[in-house]
Short mmCIF file of C-alpha atoms in Angstrom, two decimals:
data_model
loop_
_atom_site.label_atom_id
_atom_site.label_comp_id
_atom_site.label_asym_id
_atom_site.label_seq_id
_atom_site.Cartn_x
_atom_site.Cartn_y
_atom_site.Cartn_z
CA UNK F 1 -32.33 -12.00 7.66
CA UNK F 2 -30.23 -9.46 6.16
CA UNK F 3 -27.32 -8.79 8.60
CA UNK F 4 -26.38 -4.42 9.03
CA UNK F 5 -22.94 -3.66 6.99
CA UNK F 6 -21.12 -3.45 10.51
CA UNK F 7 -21.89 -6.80 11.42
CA UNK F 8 -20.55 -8.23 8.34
CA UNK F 9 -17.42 -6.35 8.70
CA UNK F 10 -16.65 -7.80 12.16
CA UNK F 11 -17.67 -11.16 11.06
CA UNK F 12 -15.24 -11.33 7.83
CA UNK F 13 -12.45 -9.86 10.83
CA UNK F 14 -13.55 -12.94 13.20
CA UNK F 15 -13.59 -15.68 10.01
CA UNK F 16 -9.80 -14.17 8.94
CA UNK F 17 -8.63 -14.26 12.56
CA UNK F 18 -10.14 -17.65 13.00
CA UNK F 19 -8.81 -19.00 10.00
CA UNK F 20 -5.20 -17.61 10.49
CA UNK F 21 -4.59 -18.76 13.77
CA UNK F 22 -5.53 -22.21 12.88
CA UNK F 23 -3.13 -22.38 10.14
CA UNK F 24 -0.05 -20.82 12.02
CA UNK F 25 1.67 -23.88 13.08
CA UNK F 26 2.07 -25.83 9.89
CA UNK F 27 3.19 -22.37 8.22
CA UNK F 28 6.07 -21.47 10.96
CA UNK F 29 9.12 -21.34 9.17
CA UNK F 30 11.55 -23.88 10.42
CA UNK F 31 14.71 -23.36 12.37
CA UNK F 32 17.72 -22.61 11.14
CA UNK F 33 20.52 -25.95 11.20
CA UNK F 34 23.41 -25.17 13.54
CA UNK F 35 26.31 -23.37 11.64
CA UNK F 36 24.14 -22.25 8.68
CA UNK F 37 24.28 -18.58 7.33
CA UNK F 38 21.08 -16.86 8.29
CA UNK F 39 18.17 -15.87 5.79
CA UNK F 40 17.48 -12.97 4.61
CA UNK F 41 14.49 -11.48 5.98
CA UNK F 42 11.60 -11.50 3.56
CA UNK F 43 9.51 -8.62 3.42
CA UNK F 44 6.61 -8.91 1.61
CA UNK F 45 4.65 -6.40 -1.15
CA UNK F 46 2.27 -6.55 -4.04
CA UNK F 47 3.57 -5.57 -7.53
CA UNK F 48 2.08 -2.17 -7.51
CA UNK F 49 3.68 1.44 -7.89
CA UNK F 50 2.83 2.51 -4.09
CA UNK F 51 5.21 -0.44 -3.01
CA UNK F 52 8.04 0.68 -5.52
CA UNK F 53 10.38 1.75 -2.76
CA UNK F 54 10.45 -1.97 -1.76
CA UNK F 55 12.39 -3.51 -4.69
CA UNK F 56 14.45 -0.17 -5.33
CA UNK F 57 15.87 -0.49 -1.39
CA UNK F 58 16.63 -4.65 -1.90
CA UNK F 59 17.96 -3.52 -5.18
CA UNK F 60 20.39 -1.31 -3.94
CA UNK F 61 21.08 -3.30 -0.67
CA UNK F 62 22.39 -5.94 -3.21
CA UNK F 63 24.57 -4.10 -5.28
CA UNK F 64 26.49 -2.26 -2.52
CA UNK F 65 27.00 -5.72 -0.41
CA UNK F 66 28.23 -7.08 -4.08
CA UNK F 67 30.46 -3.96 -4.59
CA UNK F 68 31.98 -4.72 -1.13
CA UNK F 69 32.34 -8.45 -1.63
CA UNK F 70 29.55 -9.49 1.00
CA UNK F 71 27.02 -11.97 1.06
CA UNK F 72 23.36 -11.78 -0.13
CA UNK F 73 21.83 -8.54 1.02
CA UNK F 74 19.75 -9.01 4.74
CA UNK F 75 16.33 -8.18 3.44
CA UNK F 76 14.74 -9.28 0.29
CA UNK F 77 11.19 -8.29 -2.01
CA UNK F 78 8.78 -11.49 -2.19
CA UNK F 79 6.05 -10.39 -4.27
CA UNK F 80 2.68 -11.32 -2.69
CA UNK F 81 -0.97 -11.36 -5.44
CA UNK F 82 -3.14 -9.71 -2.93
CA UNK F 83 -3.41 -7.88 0.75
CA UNK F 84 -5.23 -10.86 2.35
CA UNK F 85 -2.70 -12.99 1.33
CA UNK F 86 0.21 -10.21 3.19
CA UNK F 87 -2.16 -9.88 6.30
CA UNK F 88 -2.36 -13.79 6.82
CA UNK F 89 0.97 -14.41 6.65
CA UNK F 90 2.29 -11.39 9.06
CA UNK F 91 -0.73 -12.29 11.78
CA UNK F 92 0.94 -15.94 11.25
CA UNK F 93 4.32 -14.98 11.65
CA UNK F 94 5.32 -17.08 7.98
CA UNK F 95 6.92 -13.08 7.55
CA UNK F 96 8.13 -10.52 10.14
CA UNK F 97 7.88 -7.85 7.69
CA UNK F 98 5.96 -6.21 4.73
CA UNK F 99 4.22 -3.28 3.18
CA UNK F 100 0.25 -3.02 4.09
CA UNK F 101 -2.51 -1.10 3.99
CA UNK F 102 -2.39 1.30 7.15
CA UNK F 103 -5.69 1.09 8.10
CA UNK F 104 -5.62 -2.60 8.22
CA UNK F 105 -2.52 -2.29 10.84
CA UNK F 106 -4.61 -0.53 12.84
CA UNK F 107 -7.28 -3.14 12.75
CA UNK F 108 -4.79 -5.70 13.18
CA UNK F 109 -3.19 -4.37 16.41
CA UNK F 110 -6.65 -3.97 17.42
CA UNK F 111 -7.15 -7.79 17.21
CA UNK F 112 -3.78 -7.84 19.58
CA UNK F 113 -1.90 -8.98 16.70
CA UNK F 114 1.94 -7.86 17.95
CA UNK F 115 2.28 -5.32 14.71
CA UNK F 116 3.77 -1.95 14.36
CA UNK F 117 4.68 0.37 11.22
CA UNK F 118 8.22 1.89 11.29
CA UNK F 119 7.87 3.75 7.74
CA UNK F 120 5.74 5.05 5.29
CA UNK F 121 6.16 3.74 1.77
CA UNK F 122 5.15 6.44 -0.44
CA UNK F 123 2.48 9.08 -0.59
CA UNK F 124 -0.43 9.67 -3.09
CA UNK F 125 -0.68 7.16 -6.15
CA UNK F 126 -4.62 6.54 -6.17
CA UNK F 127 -7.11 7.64 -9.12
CA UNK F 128 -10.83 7.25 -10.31
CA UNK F 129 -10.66 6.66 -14.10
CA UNK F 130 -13.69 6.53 -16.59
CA UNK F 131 -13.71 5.84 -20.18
CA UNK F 132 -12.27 8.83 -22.49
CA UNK F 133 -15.89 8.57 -24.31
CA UNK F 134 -17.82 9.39 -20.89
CA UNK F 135 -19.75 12.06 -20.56
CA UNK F 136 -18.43 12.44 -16.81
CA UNK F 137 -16.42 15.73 -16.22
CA UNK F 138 -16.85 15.98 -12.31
CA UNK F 139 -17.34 13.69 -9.35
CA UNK F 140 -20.64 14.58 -9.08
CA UNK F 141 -21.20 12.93 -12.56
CA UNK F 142 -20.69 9.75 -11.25
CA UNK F 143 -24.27 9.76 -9.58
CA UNK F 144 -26.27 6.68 -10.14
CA UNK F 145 -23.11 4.95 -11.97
CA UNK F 146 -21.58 1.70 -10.82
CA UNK F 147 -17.87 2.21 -9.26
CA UNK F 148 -15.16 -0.78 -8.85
CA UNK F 149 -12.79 -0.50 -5.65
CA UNK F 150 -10.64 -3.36 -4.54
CA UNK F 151 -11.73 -4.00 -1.19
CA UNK F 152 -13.80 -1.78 1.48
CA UNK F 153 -10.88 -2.33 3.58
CA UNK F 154 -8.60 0.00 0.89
CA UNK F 155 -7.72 3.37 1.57
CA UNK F 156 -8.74 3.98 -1.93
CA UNK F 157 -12.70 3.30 -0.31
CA UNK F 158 -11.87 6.35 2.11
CA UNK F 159 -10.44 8.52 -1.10
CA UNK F 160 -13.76 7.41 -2.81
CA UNK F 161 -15.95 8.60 0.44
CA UNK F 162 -13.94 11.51 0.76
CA UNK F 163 -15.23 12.41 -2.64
CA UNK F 164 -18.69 11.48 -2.00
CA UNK F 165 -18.88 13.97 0.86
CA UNK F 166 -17.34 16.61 -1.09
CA UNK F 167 -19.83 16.60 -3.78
CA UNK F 168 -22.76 16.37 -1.34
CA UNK F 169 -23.25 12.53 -2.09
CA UNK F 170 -23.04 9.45 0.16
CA UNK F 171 -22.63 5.67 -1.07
CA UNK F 172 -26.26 5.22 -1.37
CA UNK F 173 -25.77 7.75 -4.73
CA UNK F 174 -23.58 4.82 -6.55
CA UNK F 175 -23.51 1.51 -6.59
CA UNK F 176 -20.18 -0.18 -5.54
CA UNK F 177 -18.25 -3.02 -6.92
CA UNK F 178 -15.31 -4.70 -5.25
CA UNK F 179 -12.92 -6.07 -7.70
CA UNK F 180 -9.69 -7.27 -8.35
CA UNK F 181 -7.06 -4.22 -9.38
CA UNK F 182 -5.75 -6.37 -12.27
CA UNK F 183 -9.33 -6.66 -13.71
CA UNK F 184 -10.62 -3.08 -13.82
CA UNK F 185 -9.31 -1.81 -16.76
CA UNK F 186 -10.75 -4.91 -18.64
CA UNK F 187 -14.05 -4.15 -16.97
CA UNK F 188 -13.95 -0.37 -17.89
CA UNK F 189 -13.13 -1.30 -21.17
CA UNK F 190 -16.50 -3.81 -21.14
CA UNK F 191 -18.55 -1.33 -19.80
CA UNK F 192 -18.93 -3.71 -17.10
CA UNK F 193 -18.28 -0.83 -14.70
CA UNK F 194 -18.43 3.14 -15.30
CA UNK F 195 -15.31 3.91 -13.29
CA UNK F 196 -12.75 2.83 -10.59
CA UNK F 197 -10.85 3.62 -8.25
CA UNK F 198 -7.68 2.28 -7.22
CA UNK F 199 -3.71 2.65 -7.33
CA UNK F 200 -1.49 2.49 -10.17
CA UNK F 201 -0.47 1.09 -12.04
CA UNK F 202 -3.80 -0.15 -12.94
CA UNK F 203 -5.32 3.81 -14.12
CA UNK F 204 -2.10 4.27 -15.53
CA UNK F 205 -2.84 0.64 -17.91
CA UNK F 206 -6.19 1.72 -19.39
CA UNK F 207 -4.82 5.15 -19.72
CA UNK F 208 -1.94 4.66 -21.65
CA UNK F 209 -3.97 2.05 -23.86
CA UNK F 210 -5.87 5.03 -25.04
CA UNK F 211 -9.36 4.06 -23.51
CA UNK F 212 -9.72 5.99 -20.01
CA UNK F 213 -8.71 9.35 -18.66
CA UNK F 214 -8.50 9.94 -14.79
CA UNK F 215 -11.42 12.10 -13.71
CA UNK F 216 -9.61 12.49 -9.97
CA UNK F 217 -6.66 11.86 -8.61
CA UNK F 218 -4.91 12.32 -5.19
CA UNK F 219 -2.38 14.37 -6.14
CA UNK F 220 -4.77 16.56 -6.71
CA UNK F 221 -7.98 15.62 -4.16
CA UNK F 222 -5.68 14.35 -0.91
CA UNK F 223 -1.83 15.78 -1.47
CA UNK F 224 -0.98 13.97 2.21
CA UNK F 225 -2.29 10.64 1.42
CA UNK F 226 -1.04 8.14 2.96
CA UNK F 227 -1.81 4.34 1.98
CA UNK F 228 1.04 1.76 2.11
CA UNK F 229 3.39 1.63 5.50
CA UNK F 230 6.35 -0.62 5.74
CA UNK F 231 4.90 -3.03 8.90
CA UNK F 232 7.33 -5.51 10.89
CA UNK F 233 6.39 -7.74 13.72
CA UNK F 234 7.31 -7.16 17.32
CA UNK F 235 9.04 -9.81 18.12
CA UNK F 236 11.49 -8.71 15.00
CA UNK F 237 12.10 -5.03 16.79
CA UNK F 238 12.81 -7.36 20.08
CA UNK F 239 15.49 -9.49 18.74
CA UNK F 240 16.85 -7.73 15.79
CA UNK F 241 16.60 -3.87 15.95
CA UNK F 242 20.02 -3.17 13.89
CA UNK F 243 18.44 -5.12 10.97
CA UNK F 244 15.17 -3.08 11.03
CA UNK F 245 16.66 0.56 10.86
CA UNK F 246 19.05 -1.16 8.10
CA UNK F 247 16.09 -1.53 6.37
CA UNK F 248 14.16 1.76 7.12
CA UNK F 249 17.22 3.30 6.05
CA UNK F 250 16.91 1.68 2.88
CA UNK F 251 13.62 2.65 1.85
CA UNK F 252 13.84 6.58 2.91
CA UNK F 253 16.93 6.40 0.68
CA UNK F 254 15.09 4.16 -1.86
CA UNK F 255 12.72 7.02 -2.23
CA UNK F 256 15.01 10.07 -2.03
CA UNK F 257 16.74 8.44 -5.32
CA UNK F 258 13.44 8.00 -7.04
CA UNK F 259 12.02 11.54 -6.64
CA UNK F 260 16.10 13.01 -7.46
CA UNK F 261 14.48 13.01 -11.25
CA UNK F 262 13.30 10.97 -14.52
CA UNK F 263 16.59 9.17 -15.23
CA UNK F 264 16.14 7.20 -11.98
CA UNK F 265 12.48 6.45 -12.05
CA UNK F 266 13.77 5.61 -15.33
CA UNK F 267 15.50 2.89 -13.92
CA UNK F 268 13.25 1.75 -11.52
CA UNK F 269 10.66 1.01 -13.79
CA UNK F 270 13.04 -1.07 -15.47
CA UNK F 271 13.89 -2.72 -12.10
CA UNK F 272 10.95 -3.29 -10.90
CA UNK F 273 9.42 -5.00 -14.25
CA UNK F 274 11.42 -8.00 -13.42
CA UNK F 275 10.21 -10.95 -12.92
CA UNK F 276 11.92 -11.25 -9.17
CA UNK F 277 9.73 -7.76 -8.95
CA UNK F 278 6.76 -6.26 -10.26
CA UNK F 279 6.67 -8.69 -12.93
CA UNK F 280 4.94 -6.29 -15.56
CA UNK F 281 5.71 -3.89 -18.82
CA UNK F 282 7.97 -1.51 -17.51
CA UNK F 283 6.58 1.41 -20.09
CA UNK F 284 3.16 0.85 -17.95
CA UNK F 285 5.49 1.44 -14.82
CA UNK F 286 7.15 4.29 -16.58
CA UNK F 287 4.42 6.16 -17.60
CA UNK F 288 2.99 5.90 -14.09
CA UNK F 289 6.26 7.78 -13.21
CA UNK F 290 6.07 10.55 -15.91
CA UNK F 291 2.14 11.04 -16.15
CA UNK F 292 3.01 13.56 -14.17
CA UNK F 293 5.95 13.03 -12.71
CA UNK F 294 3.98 13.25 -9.16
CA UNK F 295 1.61 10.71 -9.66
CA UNK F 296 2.72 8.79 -7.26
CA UNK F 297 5.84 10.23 -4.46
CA UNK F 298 8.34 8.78 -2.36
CA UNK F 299 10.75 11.20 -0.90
CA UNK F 300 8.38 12.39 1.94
CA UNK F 301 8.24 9.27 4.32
CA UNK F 302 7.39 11.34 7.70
CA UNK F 303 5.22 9.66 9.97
CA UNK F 304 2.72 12.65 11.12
CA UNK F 305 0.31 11.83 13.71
CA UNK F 306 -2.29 13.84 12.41
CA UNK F 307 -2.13 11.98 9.15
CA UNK F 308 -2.57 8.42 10.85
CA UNK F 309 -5.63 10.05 12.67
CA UNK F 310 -7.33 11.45 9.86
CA UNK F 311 -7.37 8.10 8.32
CA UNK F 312 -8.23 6.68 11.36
CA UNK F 313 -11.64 8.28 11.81
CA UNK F 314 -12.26 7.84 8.25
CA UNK F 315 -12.12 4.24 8.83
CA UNK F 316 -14.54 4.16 12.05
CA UNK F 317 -16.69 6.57 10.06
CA UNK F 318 -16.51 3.83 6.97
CA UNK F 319 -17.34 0.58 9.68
CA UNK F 320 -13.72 -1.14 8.54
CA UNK F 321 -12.08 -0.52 11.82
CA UNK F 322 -14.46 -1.02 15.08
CA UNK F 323 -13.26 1.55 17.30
CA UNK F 324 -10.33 4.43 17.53
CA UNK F 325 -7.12 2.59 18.11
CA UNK F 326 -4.29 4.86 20.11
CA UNK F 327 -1.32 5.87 17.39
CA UNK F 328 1.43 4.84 19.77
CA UNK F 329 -0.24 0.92 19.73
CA UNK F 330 0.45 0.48 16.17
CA UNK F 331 3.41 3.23 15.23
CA UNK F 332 6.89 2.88 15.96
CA UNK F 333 8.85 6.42 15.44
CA UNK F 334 12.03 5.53 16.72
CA UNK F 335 13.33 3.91 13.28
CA UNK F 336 12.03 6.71 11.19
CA UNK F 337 13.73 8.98 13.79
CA UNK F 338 17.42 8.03 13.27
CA UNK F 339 17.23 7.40 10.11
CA UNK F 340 20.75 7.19 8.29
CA UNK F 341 21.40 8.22 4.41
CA UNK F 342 22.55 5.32 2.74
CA UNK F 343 23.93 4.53 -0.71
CA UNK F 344 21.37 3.42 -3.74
CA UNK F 345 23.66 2.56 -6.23
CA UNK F 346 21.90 1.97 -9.16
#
C-alpha cells in the first residue's frame, strides 16, 4: 500500500520525535564542577552563507573581550553537517541555541518542543541553477526536467513551489530530487539532475567553476525571504535573558558590518573559511558576496509578522507543517526589540 505524501510527512515527524527523546538523557551535557568558569554557550549553524552572521558576531564577541582583557567570549559557532543533525540536538537540549530553518520551528513548537526564535539571520540567499549549456531561459523551461532540493522541509521547497505556481505549473510538472547541498553541483555537472535549488554557497560553487548560471534567484523572485532564524530554548530565556540579547545584539550588529560594503564581506569570507567556521575556499564565499553584492543580505533582521505567516501557509499548503501554528507560540520579539549597537571589530 502506497501511503498519501501527508502521511509520510507526519510519520518521518513521529520517527524524529521518537528517536530524539529516547536519546536525550545520555546526550545531556553534564554539570558544571563547583568553582569552575562557566561555558560558553554553543550555538549551533551549518557552514553556509545564510548562517554567515553567526561566526562574524562570535568573531567579534572575541576580539572586543580580548581587547578588554576578558575571558573567552559567552557564545561560540559549532559548525553542525546538516539541519537534522541541529533539530535533534535543540529538541534534546545537547544546545540551547542555533540557527534553523523557520518553518521547522514552527513544526517543532507544534510538537510542544519549548522553542522560540529571537532573530532573523539574514534574508534572501536561495537560487535555481542549470548548466550554462541548457537550453532553459525561464522557469517554465524546467517542465518535465528533474530538480534537486535538499529536503521538503527547506524553505528553498516553498521558493521552488512559489515558482511552480507562478508559471502555471504544480510539482506533478517536474520530477523532484532531494539531495545533499554539497552534492548538487557535482550532480549538475553529471547531468545527473537538470537544475537545483538551494542556498549558497552551493550555486555560487558551480557558478564560479564556469559550468552553471542561475536561472532564478530570490533576490529577484522573493526580495522578503526569510529562511534561517537564530532559535534558543526556553528554558535559556528563563534563566539567562542578559546572555540572549548579548547575543541578538551581536548578530544585528554582525550584519549591519557586513552589508556597510565589500571590504568587510571581504573579511568575512576570509573569516568564515576557517576551519573553526565554514571550513571552505573563501573566494567561493567571496564571490557569493560580490555576485551581486545582494545575493544574499544581512542588515534587515526585522521580525514582521506577515512574513512568518506567509511562510507559514506555504508550509500547510506544502504538507511539512500539519496545521497553522499561532506566531506568538514560536516568536519572541522582545530581544529583537531592545536591541543595542554593539562593536564588530574586525
Amino acid at each position: 500500500m502506497t501511503l498519501p505524501q501527508s502521511s509520510l510527512f507526519d510519520l518521518q515527524r513521529r520517527l524524529v520525535l521518537k528517536r530524539a527523546l529516547a536519546a536525550a538523557a545520555p546526550l545531556a551535557l553534564p554539570p558544571l564542577a563547583q568553582g569552575a568558569a562557566p561555558k560558553p554557550l554553543v550555538v549551533g549553524g551549518l557552514p553556509v552563507t545564510c548562517n554567515l552572521t553567526l561566526p562574524i558576531a562570535c568573531m567579534g564577541r572575541t576580539r572586543a573581550n580580548e581587547a578588554r582583557g576578558l575571558g573567552p567570549a559567552p557564545f561560540a559557532y559549532a559548525k553542525f553537517s546538516g539541519w537534522p543533525e541541529v533539530k535533534e540536538s535543540l529538541m534534546t537540549g545537547r544546545i540551547q541555541a542555533a540557527y534553523m530553518l523557520a518553518p521547522l520551528v514552527m513544526d517543532l513548537v507544534d510538537s510542544r518542543i519549548p522553542l522560540k526564535i529571537v532573530s532573523l539571520g539574514h534574508r534572501s540567499g536561495a537560487v535555481i541553477m542549470v548548466r550554462t549549456d541548457s537550453p532553459a531561459r525561464t522557469f517554465r523551461d524546467l517542465r518535465g526536467k528533474s530538480i534537486a532540493i535538499p529536503s521538503r522541509f527547506a524553505v528553498d521547497f516553498l521558493f521552488l513551489r512559489k515558482m511552480l505556481a507562478r508559471a502555471g505549473m504544480s510539482p506533478k510538472d517536474i520530477t523532484l530530487i532531494e539531495m545533499a547541498p554539497p552534492d548538487m553541483p557535482a550532480a549538475l555537472y553529471a547531468k545527473a539532475v537538470d537544475a537545483y535549488c538551494t542556498g549558497e554557497p552551493f550555486g555560487a560553487a558551480a557558478q564560479r567553476a564556469g559550468y552553471a548560471r542561475p536561472l532564478a534567484m530570490t533576490r529577484d523572485e522573493w526580495r522578503n525571504y526569510i529562511c534561517c532564524v537564530l532559535t534558543v530554548r526556553e528554558d535559556l530565556i528563563r534563566t539567562d535573558r542578559p546572555l540572549v540579547q548579548d547575543l541578538v545584539n551581536h548578530i544585528q550588529s554582525a550584519g549591519d558590518w557586513l552589508d556597510q560594503g565589500p571590504a568587510n564581506r571581504d573579511k568575512a569570507a576570509h573569516i568564515a573559511a576557517a576551519k573553526t567556521f565554514f571550513g571552505q575556499d573563501p573566494k567561493i564565499i567571496k564571490f557569493v558576496m560580490d555576485n551581486p553584492e545582494d545575493r544574499v543580505t544581512y542588515g534587515d533582521l526585522r521580525m514582521i509578522r506577515s512574513e512568518f505567516d506567509e511562510l507559514m501557509q506555504l508550509s500547510v499548503e506544502a504538507g511539512t507543517l500539519k496545521r497553522p501554528v499561532a506566531y506568538e507560540r514560536y516568536v519572541d520579539e522582545s530581544f529583537y526589540r531592545n536591541i543595542k549597537p554593539v562593536p564588530i571589530p574586525l
